[in-house]
Amino acid sequence: MLNTPRRFVVVGRTATASDDFLLDDLPGTSGRLDVLLRCVRAALLVSHGLRRDTVIYLVLLGGPRAPRSMRVDGATAQYLRPDERSLAVLVKKSLAVPTTDAGFATVRPGIAVAEGGLDAVVADLGAATPFLLDERGPDVREASFEAPDAVYFLGDHQGFDEATQSRLASMGSRTVGLGPVSLHADDAIAVLSNELDRRELRSTANR
Amino acid sequence: MLNTPRRFVVVGRTATASDDFLLDDLPGTSGRLDVLLRCVRAALLVSHGLRRDTVIYLVLLGGPRAPRSMRVDGATAQYLRPDERSLAVLVKKSLAVPTTDAGFATVRPGIAVAEGGLDAVVADLGAATPFLLDERGPDVREASFEAPDAVYFLGDHQGFDEATQSRLASMGSRTVGLGPVSLHADDAIAVLSNELDRRELRSTANR
């Protein structure tokens, strides 16, 4: 299990797929890309380090260049800093690179961009057992994540759109809940990661 | 238990107590106040709402105006937005208000500032059973937080300084760990809040 990366996919219904947003007003000009930037931090950055075993995809469904998707791979990413503006600069530069293909093209170390939304991400994931973070789902602490190819899908501040829900349902996704309070997506990633960290420790200890 | 606010204290060893930082370079000019801003978001903001039962204190030990402390009270706070820049603007305006007293003076709705560091916060807390978030502590899922006046202390990216550690020890603080991976302070708050949400739900259900 330790050899399979931990994979998150955050679907941004309005998050811009182009680089023409203002760093000084992310919430107002980027279709709430700020929500997704915070997810990148929560998924990849820990105290004094980077989770090298984690990959996060951002599905960008907003703005004139949509849909596009971005993949940030902890194994090869460099210069990731936790503050929102630094992450925004990195994503802005990455989105400025032209893309023509539905396959992910590396634009900076550890960062790749593709034309296309969820389809491009699903193609890149390959074998995948999808879990959908949803407050109504059965509790994460009781859930079985035994599949070595688990992938965790999260919505943004608006939740999933219907097309995404149908697509994930057709992939056989199961829902997982995180507790009694509906959380921001980045906090949801923090809580889920903590559960997964605990399970990996137990699985390593049991070997 | 539901009547006692949930209280967090984040000690920023270098976080600036003055308003002369640059919004465009928070990490470089504010002594890493950005770390504390993210804690405010994690403590107070949830999906489509504010935790009205939560208070977070920031102890600001950096810069020429240190030490000062800030209290953000979810019960009365207004216009809290989750993006880091908005939170930085709010804190900048709040720190611009002169303070002369060790007691907390309200400078904006829900936001109060005091002269002094941990001492000012401890005086404001009143009765308090302190818990210190520390990766080496016993696991949060097993911990007893039965004290109705529990307060959770967190360090910044550098951890606690010795003076703070001694002070918290003299208050009889107990350590609590969150799992196998050392987390950013905001993620630590998210994980701890999730545990507390679950306990409150159980305690309500058992009434």
Coordinates of C-alpha atoms in Angstrom, one line a residue:
Chain A
M1 CA 0.0 0.0 0.0
L2 CA 2.9 2.3 0.7
N3 CA 3.9 2.1 -3.0
T4 CA 0.7 3.5 -4.3
P5 CA 0.4 7.3 -4.1
R6 CA -2.4 8.8 -2.1
R7 CA -4.6 10.5 -4.7
F8 CA -7.1 13.4 -4.3
V9 CA -9.2 15.0 -7.0
V10 CA -10.8 18.4 -6.2
V11 CA -13.5 19.5 -8.7
G12 CA -13.7 23.3 -9.0
R13 CA -17.1 24.1 -10.5
T14 CA -16.2 27.7 -11.1
A15 CA -12.4 27.7 -10.6
T16 CA -10.7 29.3 -13.5
A17 CA -8.7 27.3 -16.0
S18 CA -6.9 30.4 -17.3
D19 CA -4.2 32.5 -15.8
D20 CA -6.0 35.9 -16.0
F21 CA -6.9 36.2 -12.3
L22 CA -5.6 38.8 -9.9
L23 CA -3.3 37.7 -7.1
D24 CA -4.7 40.6 -5.0
D25 CA -8.3 39.4 -5.3
L26 CA -8.3 35.6 -5.7
P27 CA -11.8 35.0 -4.4
G28 CA -13.3 37.7 -6.7
T29 CA -11.4 37.0 -9.9
S30 CA -10.5 33.3 -10.0
G31 CA -13.9 31.6 -9.6
R32 CA -12.8 30.7 -6.1
L33 CA -9.6 29.0 -7.2
D34 CA -8.4 30.0 -3.6
V35 CA -10.5 27.1 -2.3
L36 CA -8.5 24.7 -4.5
L37 CA -5.1 26.2 -3.6
R38 CA -5.8 25.6 0.1
C39 CA -6.5 21.9 -0.9
V40 CA -3.1 21.7 -2.5
R41 CA -1.5 22.8 0.8
A42 CA -3.5 20.5 2.9
A43 CA -2.9 17.5 0.7
L44 CA 0.9 18.0 0.2
L45 CA 2.4 20.0 2.9
V46 CA 3.1 18.9 6.4
S47 CA 5.3 20.3 9.2
H48 CA 8.7 20.9 7.6
G49 CA 8.1 18.8 4.6
L50 CA 6.2 17.6 1.6
R51 CA 4.2 14.4 1.4
R52 CA 6.1 12.7 -1.4
D53 CA 3.5 9.9 -1.6
T54 CA 0.6 12.2 -2.5
V55 CA -0.8 13.5 -5.7
I56 CA -3.6 16.0 -6.0
Y57 CA -5.6 16.9 -9.2
L58 CA -7.5 20.1 -9.6
V59 CA -10.4 20.0 -12.1
L60 CA -10.9 23.6 -13.4
L61 CA -14.3 24.1 -14.8
G62 CA -14.5 27.9 -14.8
G63 CA -13.5 30.7 -17.1
P64 CA -12.9 30.9 -20.9
R65 CA -10.2 28.2 -21.0
A66 CA -12.2 25.6 -19.2
P67 CA -12.2 22.7 -18.9
R68 CA -8.6 22.1 -17.9
S69 CA -7.0 20.1 -15.2
M70 CA -3.8 20.3 -13.1
R71 CA -1.9 17.6 -11.4
V72 CA 0.5 18.3 -8.5
D73 CA 2.7 15.4 -7.6
G74 CA 4.4 15.5 -4.3
A75 CA 7.1 13.1 -5.5
T76 CA 8.6 15.6 -7.8
A77 CA 7.1 19.0 -6.8
Q78 CA 9.6 21.8 -5.8
Y79 CA 9.3 25.1 -4.1
L80 CA 5.8 24.4 -2.8
R81 CA 5.1 27.0 -0.1
P82 CA 2.1 27.0 2.2
D83 CA 0.9 30.5 1.8
E84 CA -2.0 31.1 -0.6
R85 CA -0.3 33.8 -2.6
S86 CA 2.8 31.7 -3.3
L87 CA 0.6 28.8 -4.4
A88 CA -1.5 31.2 -6.6
V89 CA 1.7 32.4 -8.3
L90 CA 2.7 28.8 -9.0
V91 CA -0.7 27.9 -10.4
K92 CA -0.9 31.1 -12.5
K93 CA 2.5 30.4 -14.1
S94 CA 1.5 26.8 -14.8
L95 CA -1.8 27.8 -16.3
A96 CA -0.1 30.3 -18.6
V97 CA 1.6 27.5 -20.4
P98 CA -0.4 26.6 -23.5
T99 CA -1.9 23.1 -23.6
T100 CA -3.4 21.3 -26.5
D101 CA -3.7 17.7 -25.4
A102 CA -5.9 15.8 -23.1
G103 CA -2.8 14.1 -21.7
F104 CA -1.0 15.8 -18.8
A105 CA 2.0 17.8 -19.9
T106 CA 4.6 18.7 -17.3
V107 CA 4.9 22.5 -17.1
R108 CA 7.1 22.8 -14.0
P109 CA 8.7 20.2 -11.7
G110 CA 5.8 18.1 -10.3
I111 CA 3.1 20.1 -12.0
A112 CA 1.3 19.0 -15.1
V113 CA -1.7 20.5 -17.0
A114 CA -4.1 18.9 -19.4
E115 CA -7.0 20.0 -21.6
G116 CA -10.2 18.6 -20.3
G117 CA -11.9 18.1 -17.0
L118 CA -12.8 15.0 -15.1
D119 CA -12.3 12.8 -18.2
A120 CA -8.7 13.8 -18.5
V121 CA -8.1 13.1 -14.8
V122 CA -9.9 9.7 -14.9
A123 CA -7.8 8.7 -17.9
D124 CA -4.6 9.7 -16.1
L125 CA -5.6 7.9 -12.9
G126 CA -5.8 4.5 -14.6
A127 CA -7.1 1.8 -12.3
A128 CA -9.0 3.6 -9.5
T129 CA -11.5 2.8 -6.7
P130 CA -13.3 6.1 -6.3
F131 CA -14.4 7.5 -2.9
L132 CA -16.5 10.5 -2.8
L133 CA -16.2 12.8 0.3
D134 CA -19.8 13.7 1.3
E135 CA -21.1 14.6 4.7
R136 CA -24.0 12.2 4.3
G137 CA -21.7 9.2 3.7
P138 CA -20.8 6.5 6.2
D139 CA -18.1 7.5 8.6
V140 CA -14.5 7.5 7.4
R141 CA -13.3 5.8 10.7
E142 CA -15.5 2.8 9.9
A143 CA -14.8 2.8 6.1
S144 CA -12.9 0.2 4.3
F145 CA -10.2 1.7 2.0
E146 CA -8.5 -1.6 1.4
A147 CA -8.3 -0.9 -2.4
P148 CA -4.7 -0.1 -3.2
D149 CA -5.9 2.2 -5.9
A150 CA -8.2 4.4 -3.9
V151 CA -8.9 7.9 -5.1
Y152 CA -10.6 10.5 -3.0
F153 CA -12.9 13.0 -4.8
L154 CA -13.9 16.3 -3.2
G155 CA -16.2 19.1 -4.4
D156 CA -15.5 22.8 -3.9
H157 CA -17.6 25.2 -1.8
Q158 CA -20.6 24.5 -4.1
G159 CA -20.3 20.7 -3.9
F160 CA -20.4 18.5 -7.0
D161 CA -22.4 19.4 -10.1
E162 CA -24.8 16.8 -11.5
A163 CA -22.6 15.7 -14.4
T164 CA -19.7 15.0 -12.0
Q165 CA -22.0 13.1 -9.6
S166 CA -23.3 10.9 -12.5
R167 CA -19.8 10.3 -13.8
L168 CA -18.5 9.3 -10.3
A169 CA -21.6 7.1 -9.7
S170 CA -21.0 5.3 -13.0
M171 CA -17.4 4.6 -11.8
G172 CA -18.9 2.9 -8.8
S173 CA -17.9 5.5 -6.3
R174 CA -18.7 5.0 -2.7
T175 CA -19.4 8.0 -0.3
V176 CA -17.4 8.6 2.8
G177 CA -18.4 11.1 5.6
L178 CA -16.0 12.8 7.9
G179 CA -18.1 13.6 10.9
P180 CA -21.0 15.7 12.1
V181 CA -19.9 19.1 10.7
S182 CA -19.7 20.0 7.0
L183 CA -16.1 21.1 6.5
H184 CA -14.2 23.2 4.0
A185 CA -12.5 21.0 1.4
D186 CA -9.0 21.6 2.8
D187 CA -10.0 20.7 6.3
A188 CA -11.7 17.6 4.9
I189 CA -8.4 16.6 3.3
A190 CA -6.6 17.2 6.6
V191 CA -9.1 15.0 8.5
L192 CA -9.0 12.2 5.8
S193 CA -5.2 12.3 5.6
N194 CA -5.0 11.9 9.4
E195 CA -7.2 8.8 9.2
L196 CA -5.0 7.4 6.3
D197 CA -1.8 8.2 8.2
R198 CA -3.1 6.2 11.2
R199 CA -4.0 3.3 8.9
E200 CA -0.7 3.3 7.2
L201 CA 1.1 3.3 10.6
R202 CA -1.0 0.3 11.7
S203 CA -0.5 -1.6 8.4
T204 CA 3.3 -1.0 8.7
A205 CA 3.3 -2.1 12.3
N206 CA 1.5 -5.3 11.4
R207 CA 4.0 -6.4 8.8
Chain B
M1 CA -20.4 21.5 27.7
L2 CA -22.1 23.2 24.8
N3 CA -22.3 26.4 26.7
T4 CA -18.5 26.7 27.0
P5 CA -16.8 28.0 23.9
R6 CA -14.1 25.9 22.3
R7 CA -10.9 27.8 22.8
F8 CA -7.6 27.7 20.9
V9 CA -4.4 29.6 21.5
V10 CA -1.7 29.8 18.8
V11 CA 1.6 31.1 19.9
G12 CA 3.5 32.9 17.1
R13 CA 7.1 33.1 18.1
T14 CA 8.0 35.5 15.3
A15 CA 4.5 36.6 14.1
T16 CA 4.4 40.4 14.0
A17 CA 2.4 42.4 16.5
S18 CA 2.4 45.5 14.4
D19 CA 0.5 46.3 11.2
D20 CA 3.5 47.1 9.0
F21 CA 3.6 44.0 7.0
L22 CA 3.0 43.6 3.2
L23 CA -0.1 41.9 2.0
D24 CA 1.8 40.9 -1.1
D25 CA 4.5 39.1 0.9
L26 CA 3.1 37.8 4.1
P27 CA 5.6 35.1 4.7
G28 CA 8.6 37.4 4.1
T29 CA 7.4 40.5 6.0
S30 CA 5.1 39.4 8.8
G31 CA 7.2 36.9 10.8
R32 CA 5.0 34.1 9.3
L33 CA 1.8 35.6 10.5
D34 CA 0.4 33.7 7.6
V35 CA 0.7 30.5 9.7
L36 CA -1.6 32.1 12.3
L37 CA -4.1 33.4 9.7
R38 CA -4.6 29.9 8.4
C39 CA -5.3 28.8 12.0
V40 CA -8.0 31.4 12.3
R41 CA -9.7 30.0 9.2
A42 CA -9.4 26.4 10.4
A43 CA -10.7 27.2 13.8
L44 CA -13.7 29.4 12.9
L45 CA -14.8 28.7 9.4
V46 CA -16.8 25.7 8.2
S47 CA -18.7 25.0 5.0
H48 CA -21.1 27.9 4.6
G49 CA -20.7 29.1 8.1
L50 CA -18.9 30.2 11.2
R51 CA -18.3 28.2 14.3
R52 CA -20.2 30.5 16.8
D53 CA -19.0 28.4 19.7
T54 CA -15.3 28.9 19.1
V55 CA -12.7 31.5 20.1
I56 CA -9.1 31.6 18.9
Y57 CA -6.3 33.7 20.4
L58 CA -3.2 34.6 18.5
V59 CA -0.1 35.4 20.6
L60 CA 2.1 37.7 18.6
L61 CA 5.7 37.7 19.8
G62 CA 7.4 39.2 16.8
G63 CA 8.3 42.7 15.5
P64 CA 8.7 46.1 17.3
R65 CA 5.3 46.1 18.9
A66 CA 5.5 42.7 20.5
P67 CA 4.2 41.3 22.6
R68 CA 0.5 41.7 21.8
S69 CA -2.3 39.3 21.5
M70 CA -5.5 39.1 19.4
R71 CA -8.8 37.4 20.2
V72 CA -11.2 36.4 17.5
D73 CA -14.6 35.3 18.8
G74 CA -16.8 33.3 16.5
A75 CA -19.9 34.4 18.5
T76 CA -19.6 38.0 17.3
A77 CA -17.1 38.0 14.5
Q78 CA -18.3 39.4 11.1
Y79 CA -17.1 39.3 7.6
L80 CA -14.6 36.6 8.2
R81 CA -13.6 35.2 4.8
P82 CA -11.5 32.1 4.3
D83 CA -8.9 33.4 1.9
E84 CA -5.6 34.4 3.5
R85 CA -5.4 37.9 2.1
S86 CA -8.9 38.8 3.4
L87 CA -7.9 37.5 6.8
A88 CA -4.6 39.4 6.6
V89 CA -6.4 42.7 5.8
L90 CA -8.7 42.2 8.8
V91 CA -5.7 41.5 11.1
K92 CA -3.7 44.4 9.7
K93 CA -6.6 46.8 10.4
S94 CA -7.1 45.4 13.8
L95 CA -3.4 45.7 14.7
A96 CA -3.4 49.3 13.5
V97 CA -5.6 50.3 16.4
P98 CA -3.5 51.5 19.3
T99 CA -3.6 49.5 22.5
T100 CA -2.4 50.5 25.9
D101 CA -3.8 47.9 28.2
A102 CA -3.2 44.3 29.0
G103 CA -7.0 43.7 28.9
F104 CA -8.5 42.9 25.5
A105 CA -10.1 45.9 23.8
T106 CA -12.6 45.2 21.1
V107 CA -11.4 46.9 17.9
R108 CA -13.8 45.4 15.4
P109 CA -16.8 43.1 15.8
G110 CA -15.6 39.9 17.4
I111 CA -11.9 41.0 17.3
A112 CA -10.1 42.3 20.4
V113 CA -6.4 43.2 20.9
A114 CA -4.4 43.4 24.1
E115 CA -0.9 44.4 25.1
G116 CA 1.1 41.5 26.3
G117 CA 1.6 37.9 25.2
L118 CA 0.7 34.7 26.9
D119 CA 0.0 36.4 30.2
A120 CA -2.7 38.6 28.7
V121 CA -4.3 35.6 27.2
V122 CA -4.1 33.5 30.3
A123 CA -5.7 36.3 32.3
D124 CA -8.5 36.6 29.7
L125 CA -9.1 32.8 29.7
G126 CA -9.9 32.7 33.4
A127 CA -10.5 29.1 34.6
A128 CA -8.7 26.9 32.1
T129 CA -7.6 23.3 31.7
P130 CA -4.7 23.6 29.2
F131 CA -3.9 21.0 26.6
L132 CA -0.8 21.3 24.5
L133 CA -0.8 19.9 21.0
D134 CA 2.4 18.0 20.6
E135 CA 3.1 15.2 18.3
R136 CA 4.7 13.2 21.1
G137 CA 1.7 13.4 23.3
P138 CA -0.9 10.6 23.9
D139 CA -3.4 10.2 21.1
V140 CA -6.3 12.6 20.9
R141 CA -8.7 9.8 20.2
E142 CA -7.9 8.3 23.6
A143 CA -7.6 11.6 25.5
S144 CA -10.0 12.7 28.1
F145 CA -11.2 16.3 27.5
E146 CA -13.9 16.1 30.1
A147 CA -12.9 19.5 31.6
P148 CA -15.6 22.0 30.6
D149 CA -12.9 24.7 30.5
A150 CA -10.4 23.0 28.2
V151 CA -8.1 25.2 26.2
Y152 CA -5.9 24.0 23.3
F153 CA -2.5 25.5 22.9
L154 CA -0.6 25.2 19.6
G155 CA 2.8 26.4 18.5
D156 CA 3.6 27.9 15.1
H157 CA 6.0 26.4 12.5
Q158 CA 8.8 26.6 15.0
G159 CA 7.0 25.0 17.9
F160 CA 6.9 26.5 21.4
D161 CA 9.7 28.5 22.9
E162 CA 11.1 27.5 26.3
A163 CA 9.4 30.3 28.2
T164 CA 6.0 29.3 26.8
Q165 CA 6.7 25.7 27.5
S166 CA 7.6 26.5 31.1
R167 CA 4.5 28.6 31.6
L168 CA 2.2 26.0 30.1
A169 CA 3.8 23.3 32.3
S170 CA 3.3 25.5 35.4
M171 CA -0.4 25.7 34.5
G172 CA -0.5 21.9 34.6
S173 CA -0.9 21.4 30.9
R174 CA -1.2 17.9 29.4
T175 CA 0.0 17.1 25.9
V176 CA -2.1 15.6 23.2
G177 CA -0.9 14.1 20.0
L178 CA -2.8 14.0 16.7
G179 CA -1.3 11.0 14.9
P180 CA 1.9 9.8 13.3
V181 CA 2.6 12.8 11.1
S182 CA 3.6 16.2 12.3
L183 CA 1.1 18.6 10.9
H184 CA 0.8 22.3 10.1
A185 CA -1.0 24.1 12.9
D186 CA -4.1 24.7 10.8
D187 CA -4.4 21.1 9.9
A188 CA -3.9 20.2 13.6
I189 CA -6.8 22.4 14.4
A190 CA -8.9 20.8 11.7
V191 CA -8.1 17.3 13.1
L192 CA -8.7 18.3 16.7
S193 CA -12.0 20.1 15.9
N194 CA -13.2 17.0 14.1
E195 CA -12.5 14.9 17.2
L196 CA -14.3 17.5 19.4
D197 CA -17.3 17.6 16.9
R198 CA -17.7 13.9 17.2
R199 CA -17.6 14.0 21.0
E200 CA -20.1 16.8 21.2
L201 CA -22.4 14.8 18.9
R202 CA -22.1 11.8 21.2
S203 CA -22.6 13.8 24.3
T204 CA -25.7 15.4 22.9
A205 CA -27.0 12.1 21.7
N206 CA -26.5 10.6 25.2
R207 CA -28.6 13.2 27.0

